[in-house]
DNA sequence: GGAGGTCTGGACAGTCATGTCTAGACACCT
DNA sequence: AGGTGTCTAGACATGACTGTCCAGACCTCC
């Protein structure tokens, strides 16, 4: 999955990357200094050269998340588009393109927030910012404020729930259903071009990351 | 929150109830024999009289979830209703009435599933059954199969995401927005009676459980 | 009242985690 | 070659949790 530093030293970035990996796959509680050191094939005590403590590492992980994901989704919501359907497709890209938005990390942080008040507060700020950007997007395409707010929430929360429940549905199936989702999210008939551009995007992505 | 058995013995049910509490509030990893025994004011070793091991307890918790929540939501989806809006309101009841459906437990199990393949498989069965019931509900009110499936997913996943992101929004605010949500979920204008009946239901609930 | 099943407390062993300390390896500069 | 700063290994202290064992309390039925 990741090219291990074949036996040499481990940098601070290596520790963070390894921690991110296990945060995503196993949750915060499993981010342990011992485990990480074994993964990096390095002594556990080296960790304390780079970080004050385990908590220090955890804080760093949260900062990393904060500095990447929310900004990315807001940018997608603000991207210019010919119609609301195309605009929604732009937002969809956050859940299909790992280079744009690390959705697995988003879920790991959401998990984490459920058990830590401090993390929860940081997450709430992110959620609020994202929903505000999505509501503004609907307003730009002529929806009334109240309806825009509701549609923003349905769109955002549905993405969370969908991926939470079902990360394993094949991309092809998702694309097939896309026009119907667009209709429900926007309350309007989507133009064929909207889904076409998304399909082309996903296909280009699939070519770049061929299925395993 | 729960009336402690003031100092006497702890029954098997007590252990399960305590485990359920901490599963919900702190996650599986925090369901520890030592912690539970302290909560019950009982020796840790007593635990091993009722359960073979910690894993045995965990299995029991999952069975408990399986036997309650999914059946409840399917029942709400199948309840007779005058229109699709009323039917959707019936489903809403799952997220507002703790007596009907333990939503906090649902999230705890969802969390858990993210770190355990076995739990994941059990959860998937539940999700599939629920979505199938919701899709059938939309079909009963005249939606085409494909659209019914999509609307079922949007409704279901949105509930997950909404509660995941935002359990703290006041009930009053939720009720104010209900008609707009109904419109988005059904694609039709909701009759005033639909939300009225839900509002009455929630108020009765609020009277039963006065705000702290 | 005694016997036997039901349940509990306390002691023990084993594992795994965090964090500290010290000696030393290694690279690089002068 | 030697000194300095960077990084690592290994040993040690400490604490949390799991699971086992055994002696005994308590209840109930005979």
Coordinates of C-alpha atoms (C1' of nucleotides) in Angstrom, one line a residue:
Chain A
X1 CA 0.0 0.0 0.0
X2 CA 2.8 2.4 0.9
X3 CA 6.5 2.0 0.1
X4 CA 8.2 1.3 3.3
X5 CA 11.5 3.0 4.0
X6 CA 13.3 -0.2 3.3
X7 CA 15.3 -0.3 6.6
X8 CA 16.8 3.1 7.1
X9 CA 15.6 5.9 9.4
X10 CA 12.0 6.9 9.8
X11 CA 11.2 10.6 9.4
X12 CA 8.6 12.5 11.2
X13 CA 6.5 12.4 8.0
X14 CA 6.8 8.6 8.1
X15 CA 5.4 8.4 11.6
X16 CA 2.5 10.7 10.6
X17 CA 1.8 8.7 7.5
X18 CA 1.8 5.4 9.4
X19 CA -0.4 6.9 12.1
X20 CA -2.8 8.2 9.4
X21 CA -3.0 4.7 7.9
X22 CA -4.0 3.1 11.1
X23 CA -6.3 5.9 12.2
X24 CA -8.2 5.3 9.0
X25 CA -8.2 1.5 9.1
X26 CA -8.5 0.9 12.8
X27 CA -9.5 4.0 14.6
X28 CA -7.8 6.3 17.1
X29 CA -7.6 3.8 19.9
X30 CA -5.4 1.7 17.7
X31 CA -2.9 4.4 17.0
X32 CA -0.2 3.2 19.4
X33 CA 3.4 4.0 19.5
X34 CA 4.5 0.4 19.7
X35 CA 2.4 -0.7 16.7
X36 CA 3.6 2.2 14.6
X37 CA 7.3 1.5 15.4
X38 CA 6.8 -2.2 14.4
X39 CA 5.2 -1.0 11.1
X40 CA 8.2 1.3 10.5
X41 CA 10.7 -1.3 11.6
X42 CA 12.2 1.1 14.0
X43 CA 12.6 1.3 17.8
X44 CA 9.6 2.6 19.7
X45 CA 11.7 5.1 21.6
X46 CA 12.6 6.9 18.4
X47 CA 9.1 8.2 18.4
X48 CA 9.8 10.4 21.3
X49 CA 12.4 12.3 19.4
X50 CA 9.8 13.5 17.0
X51 CA 6.8 13.9 19.3
X52 CA 6.4 15.0 22.8
X53 CA 3.9 12.2 23.5
X54 CA 1.2 10.1 21.8
X55 CA -1.2 13.0 22.4
X56 CA 1.1 15.3 20.5
X57 CA 0.9 13.0 17.5
X58 CA -2.8 12.9 17.7
X59 CA -3.0 16.7 17.7
X60 CA -0.9 16.7 14.6
X61 CA -3.2 14.3 12.8
X62 CA -6.2 16.4 13.5
X63 CA -4.4 19.5 12.2
X64 CA -3.6 17.6 9.1
X65 CA -7.2 16.7 8.5
X66 CA -8.4 20.3 9.2
X67 CA -5.9 21.7 6.7
X68 CA -7.0 19.5 3.8
X69 CA -10.5 18.2 3.6
X70 CA -12.9 21.0 4.4
X71 CA -11.1 23.4 2.1
X72 CA -11.3 20.9 -0.7
X73 CA -15.1 20.4 -0.4
X74 CA -15.8 24.1 -0.1
X75 CA -13.7 24.7 -3.3
X76 CA -15.8 22.1 -5.1
X77 CA -19.0 23.7 -4.0
X78 CA -17.8 27.1 -5.2
X79 CA -16.5 25.9 -8.6
X80 CA -18.3 27.5 -11.5
X81 CA -20.8 25.3 -13.3
X82 CA -23.4 25.7 -16.1
X83 CA -26.3 24.4 -13.9
X84 CA -27.2 23.1 -10.5
X85 CA -26.8 19.5 -11.8
X86 CA -23.3 20.1 -12.9
X87 CA -22.6 21.9 -9.6
X88 CA -23.8 18.9 -7.6
X89 CA -21.7 16.7 -9.8
X90 CA -18.7 18.8 -8.8
X91 CA -19.4 18.0 -5.2
X92 CA -19.8 14.3 -6.0
X93 CA -16.2 14.4 -7.1
X94 CA -15.2 14.6 -3.4
X95 CA -16.5 11.1 -2.9
X96 CA -15.0 9.5 -6.0
X97 CA -11.6 11.1 -6.2
X98 CA -9.2 10.2 -3.4
X99 CA -6.7 12.8 -4.7
X100 CA -9.2 15.6 -4.2
X101 CA -10.6 14.6 -0.9
X102 CA -9.6 11.9 1.6
X103 CA -13.0 10.5 2.4
X104 CA -11.7 7.6 4.5
X105 CA -9.9 10.1 6.7
X106 CA -13.0 12.1 7.0
X107 CA -14.8 9.1 8.4
X108 CA -12.0 8.3 10.8
X109 CA -12.1 11.8 12.2
X110 CA -15.9 11.6 12.5
X111 CA -15.4 8.4 14.4
X112 CA -12.9 10.0 16.6
X113 CA -15.1 13.0 17.3
X114 CA -17.7 10.7 18.8
X115 CA -15.4 10.0 21.7
X116 CA -13.6 13.3 22.2
X117 CA -15.3 16.6 22.9
X118 CA -12.2 18.6 21.6
X119 CA -12.3 16.7 18.3
X120 CA -16.0 17.1 18.1
X121 CA -15.7 20.9 18.3
X122 CA -13.2 20.9 15.4
X123 CA -15.4 18.7 13.3
X124 CA -18.5 20.8 13.9
X125 CA -16.7 23.8 12.5
X126 CA -15.9 21.9 9.4
X127 CA -19.4 20.6 9.0
X128 CA -20.9 24.1 9.4
X129 CA -18.5 25.5 6.8
X130 CA -19.3 22.8 4.3
X131 CA -23.0 23.1 4.6
X132 CA -22.9 26.9 4.3
X133 CA -20.9 26.5 1.1
X134 CA -23.4 24.0 -0.3
X135 CA -26.4 26.1 0.6
X136 CA -24.8 29.1 -1.1
X137 CA -24.3 26.9 -4.1
X138 CA -28.1 26.1 -4.3
X139 CA -28.9 29.8 -3.8
X140 CA -26.6 30.7 -6.8
X141 CA -28.9 28.6 -9.0
X142 CA -32.1 30.3 -7.9
X143 CA -33.3 28.3 -4.9
X144 CA -34.9 30.2 -2.0
X145 CA -32.8 30.4 1.2
X146 CA -34.9 27.9 3.2
X147 CA -35.0 25.3 0.4
X148 CA -31.3 25.8 -0.4
X149 CA -30.4 25.1 3.3
X150 CA -32.5 21.9 3.3
X151 CA -31.1 20.6 0.0
X152 CA -27.6 21.4 1.2
X153 CA -28.2 19.3 4.3
X154 CA -29.8 16.4 2.4
X155 CA -26.9 16.4 0.0
X156 CA -24.2 16.6 2.6
X157 CA -25.7 14.2 5.2
X158 CA -26.6 11.7 2.5
X159 CA -23.0 11.6 1.4
X160 CA -21.9 10.9 4.9
X161 CA -24.6 8.2 5.5
X162 CA -24.0 6.6 2.1
X163 CA -20.4 6.2 2.5
X164 CA -20.7 5.2 6.1
X165 CA -23.1 2.4 5.2
X166 CA -21.8 1.4 1.9
X167 CA -18.3 2.1 0.8
X168 CA -18.2 -1.2 -1.1
X169 CA -20.8 -0.6 -3.9
X170 CA -19.0 -0.7 -7.3
X171 CA -18.4 2.6 -8.9
X172 CA -20.2 1.5 -12.1
X173 CA -23.4 1.0 -10.2
X174 CA -23.1 4.4 -8.6
X175 CA -22.7 6.0 -12.0
X176 CA -25.8 4.2 -13.3
X177 CA -27.9 5.7 -10.6
X178 CA -26.4 9.2 -10.7
X179 CA -29.1 10.9 -12.9
X180 CA -31.8 9.8 -10.4
X181 CA -29.9 11.0 -7.5
X182 CA -29.4 14.4 -9.2
X183 CA -33.1 14.6 -9.8
X184 CA -33.8 14.0 -6.1
X185 CA -31.2 16.3 -4.8
X186 CA -32.1 19.2 -7.1
X187 CA -35.8 18.7 -7.6
X188 CA -35.2 19.3 -11.3
X189 CA -34.6 17.1 -14.3
X190 CA -30.8 16.9 -14.9
X191 CA -29.4 17.7 -18.3
X192 CA -27.6 14.7 -19.9
X193 CA -24.4 16.7 -20.1
X194 CA -24.2 16.9 -16.3
X195 CA -23.8 13.2 -15.7
X196 CA -21.8 12.8 -18.9
X197 CA -19.1 15.1 -17.6
X198 CA -19.0 13.2 -14.3
X199 CA -18.9 9.9 -16.1
X200 CA -15.9 11.0 -18.2
X201 CA -14.2 12.2 -15.0
X202 CA -14.7 8.9 -13.2
X203 CA -13.5 7.0 -16.2
X204 CA -10.4 9.0 -16.4
X205 CA -9.9 8.3 -12.7
X206 CA -10.5 4.6 -13.3
X207 CA -7.8 4.6 -16.0
X208 CA -5.4 6.3 -13.6
X209 CA -6.1 3.9 -10.8
X210 CA -6.9 0.6 -12.5
X211 CA -9.0 -1.8 -10.3
X212 CA -6.9 -4.2 -8.3
Chain B
X1 CA -29.5 7.5 34.0
X2 CA -30.1 3.9 35.1
X3 CA -31.1 2.7 38.6
X4 CA -28.1 0.8 40.0
X5 CA -28.7 -2.4 41.9
X6 CA -27.9 -0.6 45.1
X7 CA -25.3 -3.0 46.3
X8 CA -26.6 -6.5 45.8
X9 CA -25.6 -9.0 43.1
X10 CA -25.3 -8.2 39.5
X11 CA -27.4 -10.2 37.1
X12 CA -26.4 -11.2 33.6
X13 CA -28.8 -8.5 32.4
X14 CA -27.0 -5.9 34.5
X15 CA -23.7 -6.7 32.8
X16 CA -25.3 -6.4 29.4
X17 CA -27.1 -3.2 30.3
X18 CA -23.8 -1.7 31.6
X19 CA -22.0 -2.9 28.5
X20 CA -24.6 -1.4 26.2
X21 CA -24.3 1.9 28.0
X22 CA -20.6 2.1 27.5
X23 CA -20.7 0.7 24.0
X24 CA -23.0 3.6 23.1
X25 CA -21.1 6.3 24.9
X26 CA -17.5 5.3 24.5
X27 CA -17.3 2.6 21.7
X28 CA -16.5 -1.1 21.8
X29 CA -12.9 -0.6 22.7
X30 CA -14.0 0.9 26.0
X31 CA -16.2 -2.1 26.9
X32 CA -13.8 -3.6 29.4
X33 CA -14.5 -6.1 32.1
X34 CA -12.7 -4.1 34.7
X35 CA -14.6 -0.9 33.9
X36 CA -18.0 -2.6 33.9
X37 CA -17.3 -4.3 37.3
X38 CA -16.5 -0.9 38.8
X39 CA -19.7 0.5 37.4
X40 CA -21.7 -2.4 38.9
X41 CA -19.7 -2.2 42.2
X42 CA -18.9 -5.9 41.9
X43 CA -15.8 -7.9 41.6
X44 CA -14.3 -8.3 38.1
X45 CA -14.1 -12.0 38.3
X46 CA -17.8 -12.4 38.7
X47 CA -18.1 -11.5 35.1
X48 CA -16.6 -14.8 34.1
X49 CA -19.4 -16.6 35.8
X50 CA -21.9 -15.2 33.3
X51 CA -19.7 -14.9 30.2
X52 CA -17.1 -17.1 28.8
X53 CA -14.9 -14.2 27.9
X54 CA -15.1 -10.5 26.8
X55 CA -15.7 -11.7 23.3
X56 CA -18.7 -13.7 24.5
X57 CA -20.2 -10.5 25.9
X58 CA -19.6 -8.6 22.7
X59 CA -21.4 -11.3 20.7
X60 CA -24.3 -11.0 23.0
X61 CA -24.5 -7.2 22.5
X62 CA -24.5 -7.7 18.7
X63 CA -27.3 -10.2 19.0
X64 CA -29.3 -7.8 21.1
X65 CA -28.9 -5.0 18.5
X66 CA -29.9 -7.4 15.7
X67 CA -33.0 -8.5 17.5
X68 CA -34.4 -5.0 18.1
X69 CA -33.5 -2.1 15.7
X70 CA -33.9 -3.5 12.2
X71 CA -37.3 -5.0 13.0
X72 CA -38.5 -1.7 14.4
X73 CA -37.6 0.3 11.3
X74 CA -39.0 -2.2 8.9
X75 CA -42.3 -2.0 10.9
X76 CA -42.4 1.7 10.6
X77 CA -41.8 1.6 6.9
X78 CA -44.7 -0.9 6.5
X79 CA -47.1 0.9 8.7
X80 CA -50.3 2.0 6.8
X81 CA -50.5 5.7 6.0
X82 CA -52.8 8.0 4.0
X83 CA -50.0 9.3 1.8
X84 CA -46.3 9.1 1.1
X85 CA -45.6 12.1 3.3
X86 CA -47.3 10.5 6.3
X87 CA -45.4 7.3 5.6
X88 CA -42.1 9.2 5.6
X89 CA -43.2 10.8 8.9
X90 CA -43.7 7.3 10.3
X91 CA -40.1 6.5 9.4
X92 CA -39.0 9.8 11.0
X93 CA -40.3 8.5 14.3
X94 CA -37.4 6.1 14.4
X95 CA -35.1 9.0 14.9
X96 CA -37.2 10.9 17.4
X97 CA -38.6 8.2 19.7
X98 CA -36.0 6.4 21.8
X99 CA -38.7 3.9 22.9
X100 CA -39.3 2.9 19.3
X101 CA -35.7 2.6 18.0
X102 CA -32.4 3.0 19.9
X103 CA -30.6 5.2 17.5
X104 CA -27.6 5.7 19.7
X105 CA -27.1 2.0 19.7
X106 CA -27.4 1.9 15.9
X107 CA -24.5 4.4 15.7
X108 CA -22.4 2.5 18.1
X109 CA -22.8 -0.7 16.1
X110 CA -22.0 1.2 12.9
X111 CA -18.9 2.4 14.5
X112 CA -18.0 -1.0 15.7
X113 CA -18.6 -2.5 12.2
X114 CA -15.9 -0.2 10.8
X115 CA -13.3 -2.1 12.7
X116 CA -14.7 -5.7 12.5
X117 CA -15.5 -7.6 9.4
X118 CA -17.8 -10.0 11.3
X119 CA -19.8 -7.1 12.7
X120 CA -19.8 -5.4 9.3
X121 CA -21.4 -8.4 7.7
X122 CA -24.2 -8.4 10.3
X123 CA -24.8 -4.7 9.8
X124 CA -24.9 -5.0 6.0
X125 CA -27.8 -7.5 6.4
X126 CA -29.7 -5.0 8.5
X127 CA -29.0 -2.1 6.1
X128 CA -30.2 -4.1 3.1
X129 CA -33.4 -5.1 4.9
X130 CA -34.2 -1.6 5.9
X131 CA -33.6 -0.1 2.5
X132 CA -35.7 -2.8 0.8
X133 CA -38.5 -2.0 3.2
X134 CA -38.2 1.8 2.5
X135 CA -38.1 1.2 -1.3
X136 CA -41.3 -0.9 -1.0
X137 CA -42.9 1.9 0.8
X138 CA -42.2 4.4 -2.0
X139 CA -43.5 1.8 -4.5
X140 CA -46.8 1.5 -2.6
X141 CA -47.4 5.2 -3.2
X142 CA -46.9 5.0 -6.9
X143 CA -43.2 5.6 -7.5
X144 CA -41.4 3.6 -10.2
X145 CA -39.0 1.0 -9.0
X146 CA -35.8 2.8 -9.8
X147 CA -36.9 6.1 -8.3
X148 CA -38.3 4.3 -5.2
X149 CA -34.9 2.7 -4.7
X150 CA -33.1 6.0 -5.0
X151 CA -35.5 7.8 -2.7
X152 CA -35.2 5.0 -0.2
X153 CA -31.4 5.3 -0.1
X154 CA -31.5 9.1 0.1
X155 CA -33.9 8.9 3.0
X156 CA -32.1 6.2 4.8
X157 CA -28.6 7.4 4.3
X158 CA -29.5 11.0 5.1
X159 CA -30.9 9.9 8.5
X160 CA -27.6 8.2 9.2
X161 CA -25.5 11.2 8.1
X162 CA -27.7 13.7 9.8
X163 CA -27.6 12.1 13.2
X164 CA -24.0 11.3 12.8
X165 CA -23.1 14.8 12.1
X166 CA -25.6 16.6 14.3
X167 CA -27.3 14.9 17.2
X168 CA -27.4 18.2 19.1
X169 CA -29.8 20.3 17.0
X170 CA -32.9 21.1 19.0
X171 CA -36.1 19.1 18.2
X172 CA -38.0 22.3 17.7
X173 CA -35.7 23.4 14.9
X174 CA -36.0 20.0 13.3
X175 CA -39.8 20.2 13.3
X176 CA -39.8 23.6 11.7
X177 CA -37.8 22.2 8.8
X178 CA -39.8 19.0 8.5
X179 CA -42.2 20.1 5.6
X180 CA -39.2 21.1 3.4
X181 CA -37.5 17.8 4.1
X182 CA -40.7 16.0 3.2
X183 CA -40.8 17.9 -0.1
X184 CA -37.2 17.0 -1.0
X185 CA -37.6 13.3 0.1
X186 CA -40.9 12.7 -1.7
X187 CA -40.6 15.2 -4.6
X188 CA -44.2 16.1 -3.9
X189 CA -45.8 18.9 -1.8
X190 CA -46.6 17.4 1.6
X191 CA -50.1 17.9 3.0
X192 CA -50.3 19.9 6.2
X193 CA -51.8 17.0 8.0
X194 CA -48.6 15.0 7.5
X195 CA -46.4 17.2 9.5
X196 CA -49.2 18.0 11.9
X197 CA -49.5 14.4 13.0
X198 CA -45.7 14.2 13.4
X199 CA -45.7 17.4 15.5
X200 CA -48.4 16.1 17.8
X201 CA -46.4 12.9 18.2
X202 CA -43.2 14.7 19.1
X203 CA -45.0 17.0 21.5
X204 CA -46.6 14.0 23.3
X205 CA -43.1 12.6 23.5
X206 CA -41.7 15.8 24.8
X207 CA -44.4 15.8 27.5
X208 CA -43.4 12.3 28.5
X209 CA -39.7 13.1 28.6
X210 CA -39.5 16.7 29.7
X211 CA -36.3 18.5 28.6
X212 CA -33.5 18.4 31.3
Chain C
dG1 C1' -30.0 -27.9 59.9
dG2 C1' -27.2 -29.6 56.2
dA3 C1' -25.9 -30.2 51.2
dG4 C1' -25.3 -28.4 46.8
dG5 C1' -25.8 -25.2 43.3
dT6 C1' -25.1 -20.2 42.6
dC7 C1' -22.5 -16.3 42.9
dT8 C1' -18.5 -13.2 44.6
dG9 C1' -13.9 -11.4 46.4
dG10 C1' -9.0 -11.4 46.4
dA11 C1' -4.7 -13.0 44.8
dC12 C1' -1.9 -14.4 40.9
dA13 C1' 0.2 -14.7 36.2
dG14 C1' 0.7 -13.0 31.7
dT15 C1' 0.4 -9.5 28.1
dC16 C1' 0.8 -5.1 26.2
dA17 C1' 0.8 -0.2 26.5
dT18 C1' 3.3 4.4 27.7
dG19 C1' 7.1 7.2 28.9
dT20 C1' 12.2 7.8 30.5
dC21 C1' 17.1 7.3 30.4
dT22 C1' 21.6 6.2 28.6
dA23 C1' 25.0 4.8 25.4
dG24 C1' 26.2 4.9 21.0
dA25 C1' 25.8 4.9 15.7
dC26 C1' 25.9 7.9 11.8
dA27 C1' 26.6 12.1 8.9
dC28 C1' 28.5 16.4 8.2
dC29 C1' 31.5 20.4 8.9
dT30 C1' 35.9 22.3 10.0
Chain D
dA1 C1' 40.7 13.5 13.0
dG2 C1' 37.6 15.3 16.1
dG3 C1' 33.4 17.6 17.5
dT4 C1' 28.5 18.5 17.1
dG5 C1' 24.0 17.7 16.2
dT6 C1' 20.7 14.2 14.8
dC7 C1' 18.6 9.9 15.4
dT8 C1' 18.1 5.0 17.3
dA9 C1' 18.4 0.6 20.2
dG10 C1' 17.7 -1.5 24.5
dA11 C1' 16.8 -1.6 29.4
dC12 C1' 13.8 -0.1 33.0
dA13 C1' 9.8 1.6 35.7
dT14 C1' 4.9 1.7 35.8
dG15 C1' 0.3 0.9 35.0
dA16 C1' -4.0 -1.2 32.7
dC17 C1' -6.5 -5.0 31.2
dT18 C1' -7.5 -10.1 30.6
dG19 C1' -8.2 -14.5 32.3
dT20 C1' -7.6 -18.3 36.1
dC21 C1' -7.9 -20.3 40.6
dC22 C1' -9.7 -21.0 45.0
dA23 C1' -11.9 -20.2 49.3
dG24 C1' -16.1 -18.9 51.0
dA25 C1' -20.8 -16.4 51.4
dC26 C1' -25.5 -16.9 50.4
dC27 C1' -29.9 -19.1 49.1
dT28 C1' -32.9 -22.9 48.5
dC29 C1' -34.6 -27.3 48.7
dC30 C1' -34.7 -31.5 51.1

